[in-house]
Tab-separated table of C-alpha atoms and ligand atoms in Angstrom:
chain	number	residue	atom	x	y	z
A	888	MET	CA	2.810	97.041	-68.171
A	889	THR	CA	0.999	97.918	-64.965
A	890	THR	CA	2.402	96.142	-61.911
A	891	PRO	CA	-0.062	94.840	-59.372
A	892	ASN	CA	0.449	95.756	-55.738
A	893	ARG	CA	1.438	92.466	-54.150
A	894	LYS	CA	1.786	93.327	-50.643
A	895	LEU	CA	-1.389	91.306	-49.571
A	896	CYS	CA	-2.230	88.180	-51.712
A	897	VAL	CA	-4.634	85.403	-51.349
A	898	ALA	CA	-3.321	82.110	-52.501
A	899	PRO	CA	-4.610	79.981	-55.400
A	900	MET	CA	-6.681	77.180	-53.942
A	901	MET	CA	-8.422	74.406	-55.805
A	902	ASP	CA	-12.080	74.100	-55.380
A	903	TRP	CA	-11.947	76.965	-53.032
A	904	THR	CA	-10.900	80.285	-54.646
A	905	ASP	CA	-13.483	80.023	-57.320
A	906	ARG	CA	-15.060	83.261	-58.745
A	907	HIS	CA	-17.748	83.440	-55.838
A	908	CYS	CA	-15.144	83.006	-53.302
A	909	ARG	CA	-13.067	85.742	-54.865
A	910	TYR	CA	-16.055	88.111	-55.151
A	911	PHE	CA	-16.501	87.772	-51.493
A	912	LEU	CA	-13.009	88.172	-50.349
A	913	ARG	CA	-12.883	91.252	-52.520
A	914	LEU	CA	-15.583	92.937	-50.677
A	915	ILE	CA	-13.537	92.457	-47.483
A	916	SER	CA	-10.335	93.595	-48.843
A	917	PRO	CA	-10.468	96.091	-51.844
A	918	ASP	CA	-6.574	95.701	-52.434
A	919	ALA	CA	-5.813	92.234	-51.869
A	920	PHE	CA	-4.256	90.509	-54.913
A	921	LEU	CA	-6.435	87.455	-55.627
A	922	PHE	CA	-5.488	84.244	-57.585
A	923	THR	CA	-7.738	81.721	-59.463
A	924	GLU	CA	-7.467	78.073	-58.810
A	925	MET	CA	-4.893	76.422	-60.957
A	926	VAL	CA	-6.027	75.775	-64.643
A	927	THR	CA	-4.213	73.731	-67.179
A	928	PRO	CA	-3.417	75.114	-70.427
A	929	ARG	CA	-5.085	72.180	-72.307
A	930	ALA	CA	-8.327	72.785	-70.427
A	931	ILE	CA	-8.173	76.350	-71.552
A	932	LEU	CA	-7.247	75.519	-75.118
A	933	PHE	CA	-9.887	72.861	-75.538
A	934	GLY	CA	-12.489	73.465	-72.807
A	935	ASP	CA	-15.158	75.968	-71.825
A	936	LYS	CA	-13.090	79.150	-71.639
A	937	GLU	CA	-15.904	81.170	-70.136
A	938	LYS	CA	-16.452	78.668	-67.462
A	939	LEU	CA	-12.915	78.025	-66.686
A	940	LEU	CA	-11.716	81.819	-66.893
A	941	GLY	CA	-14.658	84.076	-66.419
A	942	PHE	CA	-14.560	86.436	-63.636
A	943	SER	CA	-16.446	89.635	-62.392
A	944	THR	CA	-14.549	92.898	-63.005
A	945	GLU	CA	-14.824	93.651	-59.196
A	946	GLU	CA	-12.311	90.906	-58.652
A	947	HIS	CA	-9.296	93.016	-60.068
A	948	PRO	CA	-6.520	92.878	-59.228
A	949	ILE	CA	-6.567	89.111	-60.093
A	950	ALA	CA	-3.863	86.614	-61.352
A	951	VAL	CA	-4.529	83.407	-63.179
A	952	GLN	CA	-2.622	80.479	-62.075
A	953	LEU	CA	-1.511	77.871	-64.817
A	954	GLY	CA	-0.237	74.467	-64.240
A	955	GLY	CA	1.573	73.127	-67.186
A	956	SER	CA	5.145	72.436	-68.539
A	957	ASP	CA	4.817	72.725	-72.241
A	958	PRO	CA	6.095	76.155	-73.192
A	959	SER	CA	4.144	76.446	-76.366
A	960	GLU	CA	0.797	75.394	-74.793
A	961	LEU	CA	1.369	77.717	-71.831
A	962	ALA	CA	2.183	80.740	-74.179
A	963	GLN	CA	-1.126	80.102	-76.037
A	964	ALA	CA	-3.258	79.694	-72.777
A	965	ALA	CA	-1.556	82.951	-71.399
A	966	ARG	CA	-2.387	84.885	-74.378
A	967	ILE	CA	-6.335	83.704	-73.992
A	968	CYS	CA	-5.998	84.668	-70.305
A	969	GLU	CA	-4.635	88.132	-71.098
A	970	ASP	CA	-7.554	88.720	-73.404
A	971	PHE	CA	-9.844	87.707	-70.600
A	972	GLY	CA	-8.454	90.582	-68.648
A	973	TYR	CA	-6.194	89.009	-65.943
A	974	ASP	CA	-3.483	91.164	-64.447
A	975	GLU	CA	-0.945	88.532	-64.204
A	976	ILE	CA	-0.054	85.051	-65.128
A	977	ASN	CA	1.422	82.744	-62.514
A	978	LEU	CA	2.963	79.399	-63.044
A	979	ASN	CA	2.482	76.633	-60.489
A	980	VAL	CA	5.814	75.022	-59.443
A	981	GLY	CA	4.708	74.174	-55.974
A	982	CYS	CA	1.691	71.701	-56.222
A	983	PRO	CA	2.761	68.084	-55.304
A	984	SER	CA	-0.326	66.001	-56.196
A	985	ASP	CA	-0.062	62.697	-58.046
A	986	ARG	CA	-2.044	64.049	-60.814
A	987	VAL	CA	-0.082	67.028	-61.347
A	988	LYS	CA	3.100	65.007	-61.050
A	989	SER	CA	1.901	62.627	-63.843
A	990	GLY	CA	1.384	65.659	-66.046
A	991	MET	CA	5.134	66.663	-65.300
A	992	PHE	CA	4.291	69.906	-63.784
A	993	GLY	CA	3.834	71.688	-60.560
A	994	ALA	CA	6.507	71.050	-57.837
A	995	CYS	CA	8.434	68.321	-59.562
A	996	MET	CA	9.373	71.148	-62.069
A	997	MET	CA	11.735	72.609	-59.144
A	998	ALA	CA	14.276	69.916	-60.336
A	999	LYS	CA	13.994	71.344	-63.834
A	1000	PRO	CA	14.890	75.166	-63.577
A	1001	GLN	CA	15.691	75.314	-67.167
A	1002	LEU	CA	12.329	73.997	-68.269
A	1003	VAL	CA	10.622	76.460	-65.900
A	1004	GLY	CA	12.691	79.274	-67.494
A	1005	GLU	CA	11.759	78.249	-71.036
A	1006	CYS	CA	8.006	78.251	-69.907
A	1007	ILE	CA	8.387	81.642	-68.388
A	1008	ALA	CA	10.245	83.066	-71.430
A	1009	ALA	CA	7.590	81.721	-73.719
A	1010	MET	CA	4.702	83.138	-71.915
A	1011	ALA	CA	6.515	86.637	-71.370
A	1012	GLU	CA	6.912	86.702	-75.075
A	1013	ALA	CA	3.312	86.129	-75.672
A	1014	VAL	CA	1.729	88.459	-73.243
A	1015	ASP	CA	2.196	92.099	-71.856
A	1016	ILE	CA	1.164	91.320	-68.346
A	1017	PRO	CA	3.811	90.096	-65.746
A	1018	VAL	CA	4.570	86.453	-65.649
A	1019	THR	CA	5.446	85.029	-62.196
A	1020	VAL	CA	6.250	81.796	-60.457
A	1021	LYS	CA	4.867	80.354	-57.277
A	1022	CYS	CA	7.208	77.457	-55.844
A	1023	ARG	CA	8.340	75.789	-52.850
A	1024	ILE	CA	11.862	76.053	-51.021
A	1025	GLY	CA	12.605	72.649	-52.253
A	1026	ILE	CA	11.594	69.049	-53.054
A	1027	ASP	CA	12.553	65.686	-51.848
A	1028	ASP	CA	16.354	65.649	-51.573
A	1029	GLN	CA	16.813	68.627	-53.441
A	1030	ASP	CA	16.115	70.846	-50.648
A	1031	SER	CA	19.472	72.699	-49.648
A	1032	GLU	CA	19.662	76.442	-49.758
A	1033	GLU	CA	21.935	76.071	-52.692
A	1034	ASP	CA	19.488	74.096	-54.772
A	1035	PHE	CA	16.841	76.783	-53.983
A	1036	SER	CA	19.128	79.512	-55.035
A	1037	ARG	CA	20.224	77.875	-58.184
A	1038	PHE	CA	16.483	77.352	-59.025
A	1039	ILE	CA	15.794	81.016	-58.361
A	1040	GLU	CA	18.867	82.288	-60.385
A	1041	GLN	CA	18.040	80.298	-63.362
A	1042	VAL	CA	14.387	81.084	-63.396
A	1043	ALA	CA	15.042	84.808	-62.819
A	1044	ALA	CA	17.566	84.667	-65.589
A	1045	ALA	CA	14.875	83.678	-67.987
A	1046	GLY	CA	12.811	86.642	-66.997
A	1047	CYS	CA	10.819	85.981	-63.979
A	1048	ASN	CA	11.256	88.682	-61.345
A	1049	VAL	CA	8.369	87.805	-59.007
A	1050	PHE	CA	8.309	84.619	-56.922
A	1051	TYR	CA	5.688	83.527	-54.421
A	1052	VAL	CA	7.472	80.922	-52.217
A	1053	HIS	CA	5.512	78.469	-50.124
A	1054	ALA	CA	8.051	78.414	-47.211
A	1055	ARG	CA	8.339	74.593	-46.946
A	1056	LYS	CA	9.669	71.808	-49.211
A	1057	ALA	CA	7.368	69.234	-50.702
A	1058	TRP	CA	7.821	65.437	-50.517
A	1059	LEU	CA	6.745	64.261	-53.872
A	1060	LYS	CA	6.689	60.533	-52.606
A	1061	GLY	CA	4.955	59.362	-49.736
A	1062	LEU	CA	3.070	62.543	-48.504
A	1063	SER	CA	-0.440	63.554	-49.913
A	1064	PRO	CA	-0.920	67.067	-51.036
A	1065	LYS	CA	-2.619	67.853	-47.713
A	1066	GLN	CA	0.263	66.591	-45.627
A	1067	ASN	CA	2.634	68.494	-47.810
A	1068	ARG	CA	0.875	71.551	-46.454
A	1069	THR	CA	1.394	70.672	-42.915
A	1070	VAL	CA	4.276	68.042	-42.501
A	1071	PRO	CA	7.524	69.408	-44.026
A	1072	PRO	CA	8.361	72.332	-41.592
A	1073	LEU	CA	8.075	75.942	-42.557
A	1074	ASP	CA	11.265	77.880	-43.009
A	1075	HIS	CA	10.425	81.656	-43.675
A	1076	ASP	CA	13.836	82.614	-42.852
A	1077	ARG	CA	15.155	81.046	-46.106
A	1078	VAL	CA	12.548	83.190	-47.906
A	1079	HIS	CA	13.748	86.428	-45.980
A	1080	ARG	CA	17.337	85.449	-46.869
A	1081	LEU	CA	16.458	85.092	-50.486
A	1082	LYS	CA	14.984	88.663	-50.389
A	1083	LYS	CA	18.178	89.770	-48.963
A	1084	SER	CA	20.403	88.291	-51.324
A	1085	ARG	CA	18.293	89.276	-54.372
A	1086	PRO	CA	16.718	92.627	-53.573
A	1087	ASP	CA	16.143	93.170	-57.210
A	1088	LEU	CA	13.436	90.405	-57.185
A	1089	GLU	CA	9.940	90.723	-55.678
A	1090	ILE	CA	9.595	87.967	-53.109
A	1091	ILE	CA	6.259	87.132	-51.431
A	1092	THR	CA	6.317	84.785	-48.552
A	1093	ASN	CA	3.503	82.085	-47.940
A	1094	GLY	CA	2.740	79.387	-45.468
A	1095	GLY	CA	1.053	79.357	-42.181
A	1096	ILE	CA	0.476	83.119	-41.804
A	1097	ASP	CA	-2.598	83.544	-39.785
A	1098	SER	CA	-2.169	86.587	-37.639
A	1099	VAL	CA	-1.671	90.373	-38.194
A	1100	ASP	CA	1.497	90.202	-36.037
A	1101	GLY	CA	2.915	87.459	-38.010
A	1102	ALA	CA	2.102	89.306	-41.240
A	1103	ARG	CA	3.647	92.408	-39.913
A	1104	GLN	CA	7.165	90.670	-39.273
A	1105	HIS	CA	7.126	89.111	-42.755
A	1106	LEU	CA	6.438	92.458	-44.360
A	1107	LYS	CA	9.656	93.712	-42.821
A	1108	LYS	CA	11.682	91.153	-44.609
A	1109	THR	CA	9.765	90.420	-47.824
A	1110	ASP	CA	7.841	92.445	-50.370
A	1111	GLY	CA	4.495	90.800	-49.553
A	1112	ILE	CA	2.479	88.143	-47.823
A	1113	MET	CA	0.232	85.362	-49.297
A	1114	LEU	CA	-2.460	83.835	-47.191
A	1115	GLY	CA	-4.281	80.450	-48.200
A	1116	ARG	CA	-6.117	78.703	-45.544
A	1117	ALA	CA	-6.464	81.353	-42.942
A	1118	ALA	CA	-7.963	83.708	-45.538
A	1119	TYR	CA	-10.516	80.889	-46.324
A	1120	HIS	CA	-11.359	79.827	-42.846
A	1121	ASN	CA	-11.346	83.260	-41.259
A	1122	PRO	CA	-11.809	85.634	-44.204
A	1123	TRP	CA	-12.117	88.662	-41.685
A	1124	ILE	CA	-8.560	88.589	-41.164
A	1125	LEU	CA	-8.218	90.230	-44.665
A	1126	ALA	CA	-9.954	93.157	-43.161
A	1127	ASP	CA	-7.331	93.680	-40.554
A	1128	LEU	CA	-4.570	92.972	-43.035
A	1129	GLN	CA	-6.122	95.420	-45.586
A	1130	GLN	CA	-5.705	97.898	-42.816
A	1131	LEU	CA	-2.220	96.915	-41.990
A	1132	CYS	CA	-0.999	96.975	-45.640
A	1133	PHE	CA	-3.180	99.852	-47.001
A	1134	PRO	CA	-3.791	102.108	-44.023
A	1135	GLU	CA	-4.458	105.116	-46.259
A	1136	LYS	CA	-7.580	103.752	-47.605
A	1137	ASN	CA	-9.006	103.369	-44.087
A	1138	ILE	CA	-12.036	101.123	-44.977
A	1139	GLN	CA	-14.740	101.240	-42.597
A	1140	GLN	CA	-17.209	98.409	-42.645
A	1141	ASN	CA	-18.308	95.583	-40.728
A	1142	ARG	CA	-19.260	91.675	-41.440
A	1143	GLU	CA	-23.024	92.644	-41.917
A	1144	ASP	CA	-22.007	95.275	-44.549
A	1145	VAL	CA	-20.275	92.486	-46.560
A	1146	LEU	CA	-23.157	90.243	-46.161
A	1147	LYS	CA	-25.590	92.793	-47.514
A	1148	LYS	CA	-23.249	93.411	-50.560
A	1149	MET	CA	-23.270	89.722	-51.341
A	1150	LEU	CA	-26.996	89.757	-51.838
A	1151	PRO	CA	-27.151	91.292	-55.217
A	1152	TYR	CA	-24.308	89.222	-56.314
A	1153	ALA	CA	-26.208	86.146	-55.229
A	1154	ARG	CA	-29.622	87.225	-56.607
A	1155	ASP	CA	-28.012	87.942	-59.967
A	1156	TYR	CA	-26.255	84.591	-59.961
A	1157	LEU	CA	-29.515	82.570	-59.148
A	1158	LEU	CA	-31.371	84.562	-61.898
A	1159	ARG	CA	-28.725	83.782	-64.361
A	1160	GLN	CA	-29.365	79.942	-64.692
A	1161	PRO	CA	-27.223	78.127	-67.249
A	1162	LEU	CA	-28.600	77.847	-70.682
A	1163	ALA	CA	-29.229	74.093	-70.196
A	1164	GLN	CA	-31.871	74.983	-67.871
A	1165	ALA	CA	-34.048	76.609	-70.535
A	1166	SER	CA	-34.297	73.200	-72.192
A	1167	LYS	CA	-36.404	70.008	-71.098
A	1168	GLU	CA	-33.388	69.208	-68.825
A	1169	ILE	CA	-34.702	71.398	-66.037
A	1170	LYS	CA	-37.286	68.855	-65.427
A	1171	ASN	CA	-35.302	66.050	-64.640
A	1172	LYS	CA	-32.445	65.416	-62.016
A	1173	LYS	CA	-29.691	65.775	-64.517
A	1174	GLY	CA	-30.754	69.230	-65.225
A	1175	ASP	CA	-30.850	69.995	-61.625
A	1176	LYS	CA	-27.263	69.144	-61.207
A	1177	HIS	CA	-26.510	71.924	-63.524
A	1178	LYS	CA	-28.587	74.477	-61.841
A	1179	HIS	CA	-27.106	77.542	-60.174
A	1180	ARG	CA	-27.386	77.005	-56.329
A	1181	LEU	CA	-27.002	79.390	-53.467
A	1182	HIS	CA	-24.838	76.994	-51.841
A	1183	SER	CA	-22.102	77.524	-54.644
A	1184	ILE	CA	-21.730	80.996	-52.941
A	1185	THR	CA	-22.643	80.420	-49.407
A	1186	GLN	CA	-20.026	77.600	-48.991
A	1187	HIS	CA	-17.377	80.095	-49.115
A	1188	ILE	CA	-18.605	82.563	-46.742
A	1189	MET	CA	-19.068	80.024	-43.704
A	1190	GLY	CA	-15.846	81.416	-41.898
A	1191	LEU	CA	-17.220	85.264	-41.924
A	1192	TYR	CA	-17.982	85.162	-38.162
A	1193	ALA	CA	-14.984	82.812	-37.305
A	1194	GLY	CA	-13.955	83.509	-33.577
A	1195	GLN	CA	-17.244	85.614	-33.024
A	1196	SER	CA	-20.228	84.811	-31.112
A	1197	GLY	CA	-22.948	83.468	-33.457
A	1198	ALA	CA	-20.224	81.926	-35.638
A	1199	ARG	CA	-21.686	78.467	-34.957
A	1200	ALA	CA	-25.299	79.527	-35.441
A	1201	PHE	CA	-24.284	81.285	-38.780
A	1202	ARG	CA	-22.536	78.154	-40.074
A	1203	ARG	CA	-25.386	75.823	-39.088
A	1204	TYR	CA	-28.135	78.064	-40.604
A	1205	LEU	CA	-26.052	78.202	-43.820
A	1206	SER	CA	-25.357	74.464	-43.926
A	1207	GLU	CA	-28.994	73.639	-43.293
A	1208	GLU	CA	-30.870	76.238	-45.189
A	1209	ALA	CA	-28.702	77.324	-48.152
A	1210	THR	CA	-27.959	73.813	-49.242
A	1211	ARG	CA	-31.367	72.937	-50.289
A	1212	PRO	CA	-31.504	72.565	-54.027
A	1213	ASN	CA	-33.912	75.418	-54.421
A	1214	ALA	CA	-32.776	77.709	-51.791
A	1215	PRO	CA	-33.770	81.306	-52.671
A	1216	VAL	CA	-31.615	84.396	-52.017
A	1217	GLU	CA	-34.064	85.176	-49.214
A	1218	VAL	CA	-32.152	82.629	-47.120
A	1219	LEU	CA	-29.150	84.839	-47.135
A	1220	GLU	CA	-31.201	87.903	-46.711
A	1221	ARG	CA	-32.975	86.591	-43.517
A	1222	ILE	CA	-29.885	85.513	-41.946
A	1223	TYR	CA	-29.390	88.937	-40.368
A	1224	TYR	CA	-32.801	88.830	-38.819
A	1225	ASP	CA	-33.043	85.099	-38.003
A	1226	ILE	CA	-29.552	84.563	-36.622
A	1227	LEU	CA	-27.196	87.448	-36.298
A	1228	ALA	CA	-29.432	90.051	-34.716
A	1229	ARG	CA	-30.143	87.504	-31.873
A	1230	GLU	CA	-26.476	86.344	-31.610
A	1231	LEU	CA	-24.341	89.412	-32.130
A	1232	PRO	CA	-23.571	91.445	-29.060
A	1233	HIS	CA	-25.587	94.650	-29.007
S	1398	FMN	C1	-7.688	73.387	-50.594
S	1398	FMN	C2	-6.264	73.898	-51.247
S	1398	FMN	C3	-6.045	73.917	-52.490
S	1398	FMN	C4	-4.885	74.534	-52.941
S	1398	FMN	N1	-4.621	74.621	-54.432
S	1398	FMN	C5	-3.598	75.192	-54.871
S	1398	FMN	C6	-3.436	75.509	-56.240
S	1398	FMN	O1	-4.340	75.221	-57.111
S	1398	FMN	N2	-2.201	76.067	-56.636
S	1398	FMN	C7	-1.313	76.146	-55.842
S	1398	FMN	O2	-0.185	76.779	-56.212
S	1398	FMN	N3	-1.378	75.954	-54.318
S	1398	FMN	C8	-2.486	75.432	-53.886
S	1398	FMN	N4	-2.600	75.333	-52.632
S	1398	FMN	C9	-1.562	75.624	-51.709
S	1398	FMN	C10	-1.876	77.193	-51.376
S	1398	FMN	O3	-1.794	78.113	-52.398
S	1398	FMN	C11	-0.769	77.625	-50.220
S	1398	FMN	O4	0.529	77.624	-50.919
S	1398	FMN	C12	-0.693	76.685	-49.052
S	1398	FMN	O5	-2.048	76.415	-48.525
S	1398	FMN	C13	0.182	77.353	-47.940
S	1398	FMN	O6	-0.446	78.544	-47.481
S	1398	FMN	P1	-1.269	78.623	-46.169
S	1398	FMN	O7	-0.499	77.924	-45.075
S	1398	FMN	O8	-1.585	80.088	-45.847
S	1398	FMN	O9	-2.530	77.940	-46.380
S	1398	FMN	C14	-3.887	74.927	-52.124
S	1398	FMN	C15	-4.174	74.830	-50.857
S	1398	FMN	C16	-5.406	74.385	-50.210
S	1398	FMN	C17	-5.648	74.370	-48.840
C-alpha cells in the first residue's frame, strides 16, 4: 500500500472541490493532497459512477470522501472508488447538516465510535488503499477531551490510523452547517495534544488555517494541515504552502502561468460536450442546461488574484463574460491581455 503524503491537504467541500476546482488547485500545488466532495455510497452504487467519481489523472494524489453508515454499502462503494484509481478512502464523520443527520451519518456518528469502527473495518477489508476518518473534536454535550479520546481510541482500534480533525465541535441542534464552521470556537490545542498522546497515529489538523505562519506552527505539532475555505477563496496560498511543505521541489511559477495551463483543460472540456448534446435536446433549453459551460470551470478560479491589484477586475470580467451560456474558451484566453496586462504592476 502506498501512503500519500498528507502534510498539505485541501479539505473536501461540497459544490466547491469538484474536478475542475481540483485540477486548478493541482496546477498551483503539485503535492497537495486533494479531496473530492462528499459522495454517498448509494449514489455510487446506483448512480452515474463516471459523473460522480471521474477525475483527471493530473489530480493525483487524491482521496474520495464517502458519507454513509452502512458498513456493507460503504465497503462496496469503496471498492468501486479503488477501481477508479483513488489514493485513499475517507469517511465523513464531521458534517452536521440535517440531510446528513437524517441519513444517520456525518458528525452524529461521533456518538457511535463502534459503528464508525465497523465501517472502517469493512472498507479496509474491501480495499488495499488507506481508509481514514475526518471528524470533529466533539458534538453537542459529548465534547469533553475524554469523549474525543475515547472516540479516537475505538476507531483506531478498528484499524484507522489517520485522522483529519476539524478542530471545533459541532452543534447538531440549532446551528446550520455554515454556523457550525464558525460559531463553535476552534481548539487546535486539543488536536495537538491528541498527536502527543498518540504519536503512532497520523493526525492532520483543520479549521481556520489561512496563513503560512499559522500553518508552520501547526506543522510543528501535527503531521499535516488541511485547508478548506482559505484554499478556495485565496488559492495562491497553496503556492506558498507548497514551498513551505515541499521546499526541495522549488516550484517556480506565477499566477499567469497557472491561467495559461488552464486553457487547454478548459478547451478540452468545452469540446467534450455531454452525449445528450448530440441529440435534438441541443436545440431546446433543457439541452442547454446540460451543456458544458466555461463558467463551471471559471467559478473556481475567481480567487486567483485575491489580495493583488487587479483582483476585482479579474473577478468582474469572469462573472460578466464567462457566465454567458456560450462563452468560448477565448474569454479565458483574452483575460491576460484585456485585464491583467493593464492591472498588474509592471
Ligand atoms: C462549502 C463547504 C462545503 C463543505 N463540504 C464538506 C464535505 O463535503 N465534507 C466534509 O468533511 N467537510 C466539508 N466541509 C468542511 C471543510 O472540509 C472543513 O472541515 C471546514 O471548512 C473547516 O476548514 P476551513 O476553516 O479551512 O475552511 C465543507 C466546507 C465548506 C465551506
